[in-house]
Short mmCIF file of C-alpha atoms in Angstrom, two decimals:
data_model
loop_
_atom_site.label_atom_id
_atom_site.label_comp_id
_atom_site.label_asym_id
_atom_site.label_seq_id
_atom_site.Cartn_x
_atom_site.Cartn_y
_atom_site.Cartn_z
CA UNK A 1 34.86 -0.70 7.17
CA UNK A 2 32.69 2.63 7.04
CA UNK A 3 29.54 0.43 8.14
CA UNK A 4 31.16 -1.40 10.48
CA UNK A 5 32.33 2.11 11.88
CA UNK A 6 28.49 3.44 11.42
CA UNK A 7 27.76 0.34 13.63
CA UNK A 8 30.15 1.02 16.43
CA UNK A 9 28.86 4.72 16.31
CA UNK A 10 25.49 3.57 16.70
CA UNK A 11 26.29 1.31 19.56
CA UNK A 12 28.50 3.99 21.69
CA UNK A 13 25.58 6.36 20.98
CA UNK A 14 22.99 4.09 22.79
CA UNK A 15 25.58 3.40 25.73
CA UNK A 16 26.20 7.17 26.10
CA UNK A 17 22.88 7.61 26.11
CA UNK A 18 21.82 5.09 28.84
CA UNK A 19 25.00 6.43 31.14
CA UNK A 20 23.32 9.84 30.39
CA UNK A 21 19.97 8.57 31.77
CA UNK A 22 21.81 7.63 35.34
CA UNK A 23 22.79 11.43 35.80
CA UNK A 24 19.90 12.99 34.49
CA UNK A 25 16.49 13.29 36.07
CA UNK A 26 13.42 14.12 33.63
CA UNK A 27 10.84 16.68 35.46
CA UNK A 28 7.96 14.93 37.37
CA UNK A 29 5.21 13.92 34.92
CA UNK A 30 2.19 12.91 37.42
CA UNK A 31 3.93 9.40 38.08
CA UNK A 32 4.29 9.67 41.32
CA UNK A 33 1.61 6.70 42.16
CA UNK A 34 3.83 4.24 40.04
CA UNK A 35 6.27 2.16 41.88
CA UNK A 36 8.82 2.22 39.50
CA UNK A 37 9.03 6.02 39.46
CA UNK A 38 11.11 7.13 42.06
CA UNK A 39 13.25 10.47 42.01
CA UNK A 40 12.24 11.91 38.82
CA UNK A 41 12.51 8.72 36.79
CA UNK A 42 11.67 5.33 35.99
CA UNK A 43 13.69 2.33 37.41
CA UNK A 44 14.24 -1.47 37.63
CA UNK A 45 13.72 -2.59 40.74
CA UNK A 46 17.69 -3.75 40.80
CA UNK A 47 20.63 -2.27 39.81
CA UNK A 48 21.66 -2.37 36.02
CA UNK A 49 25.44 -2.24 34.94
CA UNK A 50 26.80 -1.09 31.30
CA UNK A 51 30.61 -1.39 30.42
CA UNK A 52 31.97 1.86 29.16
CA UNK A 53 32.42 2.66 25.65
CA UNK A 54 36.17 2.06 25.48
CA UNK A 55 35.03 -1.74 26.37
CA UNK A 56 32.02 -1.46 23.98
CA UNK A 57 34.78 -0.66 21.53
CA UNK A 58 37.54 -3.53 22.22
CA UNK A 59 34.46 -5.88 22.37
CA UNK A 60 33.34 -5.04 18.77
CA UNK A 61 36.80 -4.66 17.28
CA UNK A 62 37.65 -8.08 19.13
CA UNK A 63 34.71 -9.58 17.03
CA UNK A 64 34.64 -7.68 14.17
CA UNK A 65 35.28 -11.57 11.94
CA UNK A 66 31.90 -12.38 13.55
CA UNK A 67 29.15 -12.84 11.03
CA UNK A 68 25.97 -10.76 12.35
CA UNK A 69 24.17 -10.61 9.21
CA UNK A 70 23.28 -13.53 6.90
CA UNK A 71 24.94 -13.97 3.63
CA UNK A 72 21.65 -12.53 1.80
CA UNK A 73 18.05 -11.89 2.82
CA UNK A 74 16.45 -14.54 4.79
CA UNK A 75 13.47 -15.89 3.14
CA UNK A 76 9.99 -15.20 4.38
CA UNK A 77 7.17 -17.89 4.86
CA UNK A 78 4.17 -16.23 2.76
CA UNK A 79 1.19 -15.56 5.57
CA UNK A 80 -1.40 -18.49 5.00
CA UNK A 81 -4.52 -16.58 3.70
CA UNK A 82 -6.87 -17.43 6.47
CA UNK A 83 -4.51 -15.74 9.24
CA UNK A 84 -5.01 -12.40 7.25
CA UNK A 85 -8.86 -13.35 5.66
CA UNK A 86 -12.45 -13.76 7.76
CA UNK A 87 -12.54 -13.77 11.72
CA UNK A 88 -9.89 -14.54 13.44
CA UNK A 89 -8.84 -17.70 15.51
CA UNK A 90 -9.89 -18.90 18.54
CA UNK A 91 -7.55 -21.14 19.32
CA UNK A 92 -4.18 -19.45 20.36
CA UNK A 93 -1.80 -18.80 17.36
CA UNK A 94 0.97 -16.45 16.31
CA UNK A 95 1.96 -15.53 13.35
CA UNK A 96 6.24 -14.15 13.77
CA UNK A 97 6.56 -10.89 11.16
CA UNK A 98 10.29 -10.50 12.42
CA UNK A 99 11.82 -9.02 15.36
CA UNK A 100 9.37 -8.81 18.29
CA UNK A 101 6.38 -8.25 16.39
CA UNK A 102 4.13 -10.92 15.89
CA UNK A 103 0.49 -11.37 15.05
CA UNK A 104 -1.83 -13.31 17.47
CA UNK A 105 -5.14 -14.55 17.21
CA UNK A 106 -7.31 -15.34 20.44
CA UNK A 107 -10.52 -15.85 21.40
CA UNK A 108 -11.84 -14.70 17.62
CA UNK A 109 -9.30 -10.91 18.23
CA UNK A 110 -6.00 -10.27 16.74
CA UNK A 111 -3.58 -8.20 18.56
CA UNK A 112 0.00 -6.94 17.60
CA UNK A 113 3.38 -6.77 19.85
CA UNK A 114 5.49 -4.35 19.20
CA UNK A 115 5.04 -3.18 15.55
CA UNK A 116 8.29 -2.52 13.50
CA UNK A 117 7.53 -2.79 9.57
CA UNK A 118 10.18 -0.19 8.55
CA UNK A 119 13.53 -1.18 7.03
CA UNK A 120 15.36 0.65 9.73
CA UNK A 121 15.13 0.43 13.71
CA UNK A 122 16.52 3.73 14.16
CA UNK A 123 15.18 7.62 13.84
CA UNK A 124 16.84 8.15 10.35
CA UNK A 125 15.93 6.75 7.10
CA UNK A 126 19.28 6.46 6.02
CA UNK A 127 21.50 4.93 8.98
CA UNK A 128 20.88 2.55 11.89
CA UNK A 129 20.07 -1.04 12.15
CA UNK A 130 18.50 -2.27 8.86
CA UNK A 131 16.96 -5.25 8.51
CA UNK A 132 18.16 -8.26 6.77
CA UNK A 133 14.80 -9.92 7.05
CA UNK A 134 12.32 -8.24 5.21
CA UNK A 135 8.57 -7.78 7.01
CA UNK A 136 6.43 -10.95 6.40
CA UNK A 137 3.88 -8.53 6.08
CA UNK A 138 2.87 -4.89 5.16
CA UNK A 139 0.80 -2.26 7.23
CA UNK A 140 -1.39 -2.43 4.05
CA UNK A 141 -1.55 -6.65 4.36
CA UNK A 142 -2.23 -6.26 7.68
CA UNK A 143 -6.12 -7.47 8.43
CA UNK A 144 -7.92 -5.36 11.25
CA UNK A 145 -6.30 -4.98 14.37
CA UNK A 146 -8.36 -5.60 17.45
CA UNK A 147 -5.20 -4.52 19.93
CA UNK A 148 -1.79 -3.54 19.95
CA UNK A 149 0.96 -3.89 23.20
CA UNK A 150 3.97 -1.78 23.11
CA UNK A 151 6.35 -2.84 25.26
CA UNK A 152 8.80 0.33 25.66
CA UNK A 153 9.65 2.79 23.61
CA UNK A 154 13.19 1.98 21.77
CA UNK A 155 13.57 2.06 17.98
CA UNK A 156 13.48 -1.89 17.45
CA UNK A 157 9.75 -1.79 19.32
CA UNK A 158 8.09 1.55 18.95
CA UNK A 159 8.49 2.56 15.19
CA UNK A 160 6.35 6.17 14.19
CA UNK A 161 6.09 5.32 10.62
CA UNK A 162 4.41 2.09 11.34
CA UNK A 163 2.46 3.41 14.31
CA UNK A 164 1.23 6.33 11.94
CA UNK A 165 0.30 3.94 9.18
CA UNK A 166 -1.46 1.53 11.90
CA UNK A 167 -3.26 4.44 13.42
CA UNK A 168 -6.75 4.03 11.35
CA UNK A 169 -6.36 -0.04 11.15
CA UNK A 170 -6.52 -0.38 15.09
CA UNK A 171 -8.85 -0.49 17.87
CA UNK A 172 -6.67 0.56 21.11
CA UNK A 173 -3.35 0.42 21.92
CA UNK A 174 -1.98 -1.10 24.83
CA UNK A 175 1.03 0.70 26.26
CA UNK A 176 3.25 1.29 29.60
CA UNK A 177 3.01 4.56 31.04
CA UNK A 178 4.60 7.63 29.44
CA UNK A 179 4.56 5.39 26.20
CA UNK A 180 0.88 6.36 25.50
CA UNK A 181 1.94 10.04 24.99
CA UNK A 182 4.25 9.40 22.26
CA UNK A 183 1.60 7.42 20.24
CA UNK A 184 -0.83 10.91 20.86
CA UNK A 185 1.75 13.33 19.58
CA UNK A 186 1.83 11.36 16.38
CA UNK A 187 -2.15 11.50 16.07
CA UNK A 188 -3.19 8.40 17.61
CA UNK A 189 -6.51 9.22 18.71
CA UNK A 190 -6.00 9.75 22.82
CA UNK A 191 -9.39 7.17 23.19
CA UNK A 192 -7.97 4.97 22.07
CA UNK A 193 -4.65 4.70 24.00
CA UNK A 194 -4.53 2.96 27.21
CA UNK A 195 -1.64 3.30 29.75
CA UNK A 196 -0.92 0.53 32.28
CA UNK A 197 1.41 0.60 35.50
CA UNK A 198 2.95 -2.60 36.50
CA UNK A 199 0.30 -4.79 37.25
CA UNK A 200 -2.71 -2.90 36.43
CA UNK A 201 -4.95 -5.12 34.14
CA UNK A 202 -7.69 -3.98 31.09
CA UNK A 203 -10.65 -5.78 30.06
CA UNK A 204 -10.92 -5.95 26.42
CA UNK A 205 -13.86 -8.15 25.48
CA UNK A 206 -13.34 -12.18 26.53
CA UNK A 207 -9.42 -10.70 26.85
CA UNK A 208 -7.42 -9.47 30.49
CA UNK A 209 -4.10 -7.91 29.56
CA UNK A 210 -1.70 -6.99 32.35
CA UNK A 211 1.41 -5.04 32.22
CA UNK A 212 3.88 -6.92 34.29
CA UNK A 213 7.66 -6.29 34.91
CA UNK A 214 10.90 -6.02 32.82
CA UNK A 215 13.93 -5.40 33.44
CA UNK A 216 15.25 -3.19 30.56
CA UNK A 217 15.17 1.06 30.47
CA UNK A 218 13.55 3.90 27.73
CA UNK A 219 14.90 6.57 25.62
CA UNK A 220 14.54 7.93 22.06
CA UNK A 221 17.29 10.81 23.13
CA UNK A 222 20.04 12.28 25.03
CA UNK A 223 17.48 13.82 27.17
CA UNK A 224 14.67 11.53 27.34
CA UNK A 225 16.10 8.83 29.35
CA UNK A 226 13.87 6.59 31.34
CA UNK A 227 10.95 8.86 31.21
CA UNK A 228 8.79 6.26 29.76
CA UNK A 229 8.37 2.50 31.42
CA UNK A 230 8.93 -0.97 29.87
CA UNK A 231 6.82 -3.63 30.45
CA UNK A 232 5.92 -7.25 29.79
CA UNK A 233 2.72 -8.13 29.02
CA UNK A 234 0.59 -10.88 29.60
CA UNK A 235 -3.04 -12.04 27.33
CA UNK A 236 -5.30 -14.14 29.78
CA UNK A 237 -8.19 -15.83 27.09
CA UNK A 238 -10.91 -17.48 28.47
CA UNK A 239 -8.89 -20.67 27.46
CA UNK A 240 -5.81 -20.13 26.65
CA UNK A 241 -2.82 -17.56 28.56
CA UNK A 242 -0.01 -15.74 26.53
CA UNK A 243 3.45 -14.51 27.98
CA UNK A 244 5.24 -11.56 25.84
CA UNK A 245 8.65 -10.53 27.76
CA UNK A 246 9.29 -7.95 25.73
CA UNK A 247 12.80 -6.31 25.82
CA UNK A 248 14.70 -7.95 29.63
CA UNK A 249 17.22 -8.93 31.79
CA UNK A 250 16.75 -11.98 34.32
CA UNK A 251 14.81 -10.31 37.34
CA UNK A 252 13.19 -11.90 40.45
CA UNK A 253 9.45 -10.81 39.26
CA UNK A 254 9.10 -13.19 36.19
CA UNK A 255 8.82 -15.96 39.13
CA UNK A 256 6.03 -13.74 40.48
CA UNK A 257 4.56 -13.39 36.68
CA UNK A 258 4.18 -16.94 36.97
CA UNK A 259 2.03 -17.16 40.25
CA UNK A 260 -0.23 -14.68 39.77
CA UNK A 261 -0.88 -15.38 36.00
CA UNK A 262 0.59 -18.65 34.84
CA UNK A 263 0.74 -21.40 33.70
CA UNK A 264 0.76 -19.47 29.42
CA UNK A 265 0.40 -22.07 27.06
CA UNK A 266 2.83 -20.20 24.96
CA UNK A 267 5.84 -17.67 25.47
CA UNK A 268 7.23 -15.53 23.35
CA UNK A 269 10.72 -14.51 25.16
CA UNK A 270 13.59 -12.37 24.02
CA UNK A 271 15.96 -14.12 22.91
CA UNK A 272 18.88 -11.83 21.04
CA UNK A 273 21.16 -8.70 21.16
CA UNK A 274 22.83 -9.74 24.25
CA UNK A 275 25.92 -9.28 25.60
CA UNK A 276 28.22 -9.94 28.70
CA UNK A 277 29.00 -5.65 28.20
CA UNK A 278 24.74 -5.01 28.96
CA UNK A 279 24.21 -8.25 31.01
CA UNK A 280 21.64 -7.08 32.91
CA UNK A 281 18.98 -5.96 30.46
CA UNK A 282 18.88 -8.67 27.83
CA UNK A 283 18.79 -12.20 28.30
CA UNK A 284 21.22 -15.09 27.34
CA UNK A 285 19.60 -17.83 26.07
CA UNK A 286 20.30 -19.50 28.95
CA UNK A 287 18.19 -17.09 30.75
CA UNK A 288 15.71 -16.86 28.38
CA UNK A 289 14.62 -20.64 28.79
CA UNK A 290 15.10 -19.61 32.38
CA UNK A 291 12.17 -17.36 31.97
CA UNK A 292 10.33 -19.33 30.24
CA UNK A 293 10.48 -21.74 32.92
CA UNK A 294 9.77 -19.38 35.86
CA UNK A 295 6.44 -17.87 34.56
CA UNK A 296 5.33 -21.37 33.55
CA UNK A 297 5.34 -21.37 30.36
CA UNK A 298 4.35 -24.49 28.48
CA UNK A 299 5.60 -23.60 24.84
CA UNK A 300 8.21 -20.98 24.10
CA UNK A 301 8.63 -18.92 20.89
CA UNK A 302 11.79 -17.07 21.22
CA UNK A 303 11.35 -13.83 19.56
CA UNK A 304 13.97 -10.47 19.11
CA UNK A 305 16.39 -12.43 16.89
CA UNK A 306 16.94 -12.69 13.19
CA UNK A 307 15.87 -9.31 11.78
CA UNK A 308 18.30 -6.63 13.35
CA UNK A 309 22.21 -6.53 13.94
CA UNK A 310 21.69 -5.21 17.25
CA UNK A 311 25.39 -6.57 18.92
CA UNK A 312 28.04 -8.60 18.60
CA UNK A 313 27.30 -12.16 18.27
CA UNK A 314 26.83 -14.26 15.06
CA UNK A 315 22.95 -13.39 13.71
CA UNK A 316 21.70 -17.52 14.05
CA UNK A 317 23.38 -17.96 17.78
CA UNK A 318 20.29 -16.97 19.99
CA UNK A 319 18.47 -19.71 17.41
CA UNK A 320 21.14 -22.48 18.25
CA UNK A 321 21.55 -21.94 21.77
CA UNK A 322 18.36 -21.99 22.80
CA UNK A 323 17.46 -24.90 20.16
CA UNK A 324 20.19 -26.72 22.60
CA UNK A 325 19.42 -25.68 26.09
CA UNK A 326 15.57 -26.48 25.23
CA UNK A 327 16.61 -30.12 24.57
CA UNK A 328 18.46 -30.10 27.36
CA UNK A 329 16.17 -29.15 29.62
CA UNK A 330 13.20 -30.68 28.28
CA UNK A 331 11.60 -27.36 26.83
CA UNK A 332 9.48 -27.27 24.46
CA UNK A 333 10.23 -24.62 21.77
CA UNK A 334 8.59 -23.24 18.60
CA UNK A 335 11.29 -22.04 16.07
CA UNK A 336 9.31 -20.34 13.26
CA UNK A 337 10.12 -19.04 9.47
CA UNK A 338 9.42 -15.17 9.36
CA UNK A 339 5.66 -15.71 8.65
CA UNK A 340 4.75 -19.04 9.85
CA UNK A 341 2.34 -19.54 11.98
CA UNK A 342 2.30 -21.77 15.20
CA UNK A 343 0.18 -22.89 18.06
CA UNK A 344 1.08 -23.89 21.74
CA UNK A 345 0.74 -27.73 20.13
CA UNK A 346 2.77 -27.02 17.06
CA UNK A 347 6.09 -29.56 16.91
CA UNK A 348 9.35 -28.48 16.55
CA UNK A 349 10.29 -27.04 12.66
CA UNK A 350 13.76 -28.14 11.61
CA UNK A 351 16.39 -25.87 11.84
CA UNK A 352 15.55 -23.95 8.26
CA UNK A 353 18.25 -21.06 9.24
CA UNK A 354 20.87 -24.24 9.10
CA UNK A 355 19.75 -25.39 5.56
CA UNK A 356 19.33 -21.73 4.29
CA UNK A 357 23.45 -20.78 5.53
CA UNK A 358 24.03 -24.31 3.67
CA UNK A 359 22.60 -23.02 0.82
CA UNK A 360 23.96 -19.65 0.88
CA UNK A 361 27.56 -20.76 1.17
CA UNK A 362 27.08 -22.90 -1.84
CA UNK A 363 25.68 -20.19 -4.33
CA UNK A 364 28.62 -18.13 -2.59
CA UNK A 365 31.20 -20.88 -3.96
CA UNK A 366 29.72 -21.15 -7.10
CA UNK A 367 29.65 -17.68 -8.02
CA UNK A 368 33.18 -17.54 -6.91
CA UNK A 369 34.20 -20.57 -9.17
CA UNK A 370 32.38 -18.92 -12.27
CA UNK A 371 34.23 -15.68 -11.47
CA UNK A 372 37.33 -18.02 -11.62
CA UNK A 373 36.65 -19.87 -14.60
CA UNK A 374 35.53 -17.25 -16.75
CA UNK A 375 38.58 -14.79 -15.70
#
């Protein structure tokens, strides 16, 4: 009960917090060119809506029986050697090390989304989402890192300890604007942070990255509220194009994502922590293959799932749903272990959450019947 409590507090102070942003206006801080910063903050381009805390309440207490964590630690896939060893691919993979952060190779560079390696998304070391899917890899396993994209600025995505520990290990960093600043006050060298607007693009070697819309809003504070942008990003290769949604509700722009940069021969959409309380800046996964669909994606690699009790729906639903809808729909969807590797060509992995629950629930018996017999 006193976690599930934590949990709840957590969750009304990140609703009190976004309500907060609506009423308060952060001081002008030379955005004024950007398009999404208009009276003193950063917006979507449409509305957002967030149910009050008293509903935030009923809805967790109304699905409190719901399981949102898995029985024990999922297990991790070990990282194949020649992912972390020698030059890096050409061919488009990704490697998934939980969460949104994943490790792709192109064109012979590596680059990292959204880097979270600590056991907590949250700014304490002691409460806050912890993860029940340990890294598939360490800072310290972590080869060189041509380039990393930050997609906003919430716990989940933008983690100091790992950003800190990164800081000597990478090349630039890729961020939206405001997001950059952040990275500086921890001691990333300023040269080596780039800000992007909305779709401004940077050359890095055979690589274009653009910062394209989201749908989602910023904050690590009370008073900090949408004073940094969100973005998605997309990685055109002189071959090959990559789609990362980061953090999103549905919005009109991902069908203009798709005609100025698509087709991607592989996706990696958001596909978790929803709910019908915040319905307008995460996806369902009906949505998500939605997405997918409208930026013309080829291959999609739902991501933001599986590591993080971040709301109130069992921990292997955004997994199941969108395993469904895909088939459906015709999709075709990458479903990786925490540290497998796959390619836009990769076929589709069983469902191993399915046979690891099994599994689970049957050393969970057993233990129980011991308990029984030896009593």
């Amino acid at each position: 009960m006193a976690i599930s409590l934590l949990i709840l507090a957590v969750l009304g102070l990140a609703l009190a917090a976004w309500r907060a942003m609506a009423r308060r206006a952060p001081a002008d801080a030379g955005y004024a060119g950007s398009t999404a910063w208009r009276a003193g903050r950063f917006r979507n381009v449409a509305d957002t809506r967030a149910g009050s805390l008293r509903a935030v309440m009923r809805e967790f207490w109304a699905n409190r029986g719901i399981r949102r964590k898995p029985r024990s630690p999922l297990p991790v896939t070990p990282v194949r050697a020649q992912v972390l060893n020698g030059p890096a691919a050409q061919a488009l993979q990704v490697t998934w090390l939980g969460h949104s952060t994943t490790l792709i190779e192109i064109d012979g560079l590596r680059l990292l989304t959204d880097p979270v390696l600590s056991q907590r998304a949250s700014p304490l070391p002691f409460a806050g989402p912890k993860r029940f899917t340990p890294p598939a890899l360490t800072v310290a396993q972590l080869p060189w890192i041509d380039a990393v994209l930050l997609s906003h600025d919430h716990f989940d995505h933008l983690d100091r300890d790992t950003i800190r520990a990164l800081a000597n290990k990478v090349s630039r960093f890729y961020t939206p604007l405001g997001v950059g600043r952040r990275l500086i006050a921890w001691g990333v060298d300023a040269e080596r942070v780039i800000e992007l607007d909305w779709w401004q693009e940077a050359t890095f070697g055979p690589l274009t990255f653009a910062a394209t819309p989201a749908q989602h809003f910023s904050g690590r504070g009370l008073r900090d509220g949408n004073s940094t942008l969100w973005a998605s990003w997309t990685v055109l290769g002189t071959r090959e194009r990559l789609f990362f949604s980061g953090d999103t509700g549905m919005h009109a722009g991902f069908a203009e994502i798709g005609e100025r940069y698509g087709p991607f021969d592989l996706t990696l959409i958001e596909c978790g922590a929803y709910n019908e309380l915040w319905p307008d800046v995460h996806m369902q996964p009906e949505q998500s293959i939605a997405a997918h669909q409208l930026v013309r994606g080829r291959t999609m690699m739902p991501v933001h799932w599986g590591t993080f009790d971040l709301a109130m729906h069992r921990w292997d639903e955004p997994a199941e749903r969108a395993r469904a809808l895909a088939a459906e729909q015709g999709v075709q969807l990458v479903q990786p272990r925490p540290g497998e590797t796959v390619r836009p060509d990769s076929t589709l992995q069983a469902p191993w959450w399915r046979a690891f629950e099994a599994e689970a629930a049957f050393v969970d018996r057993s233990a129980h019947t011991t308990q029984e017999h030896g009593a």
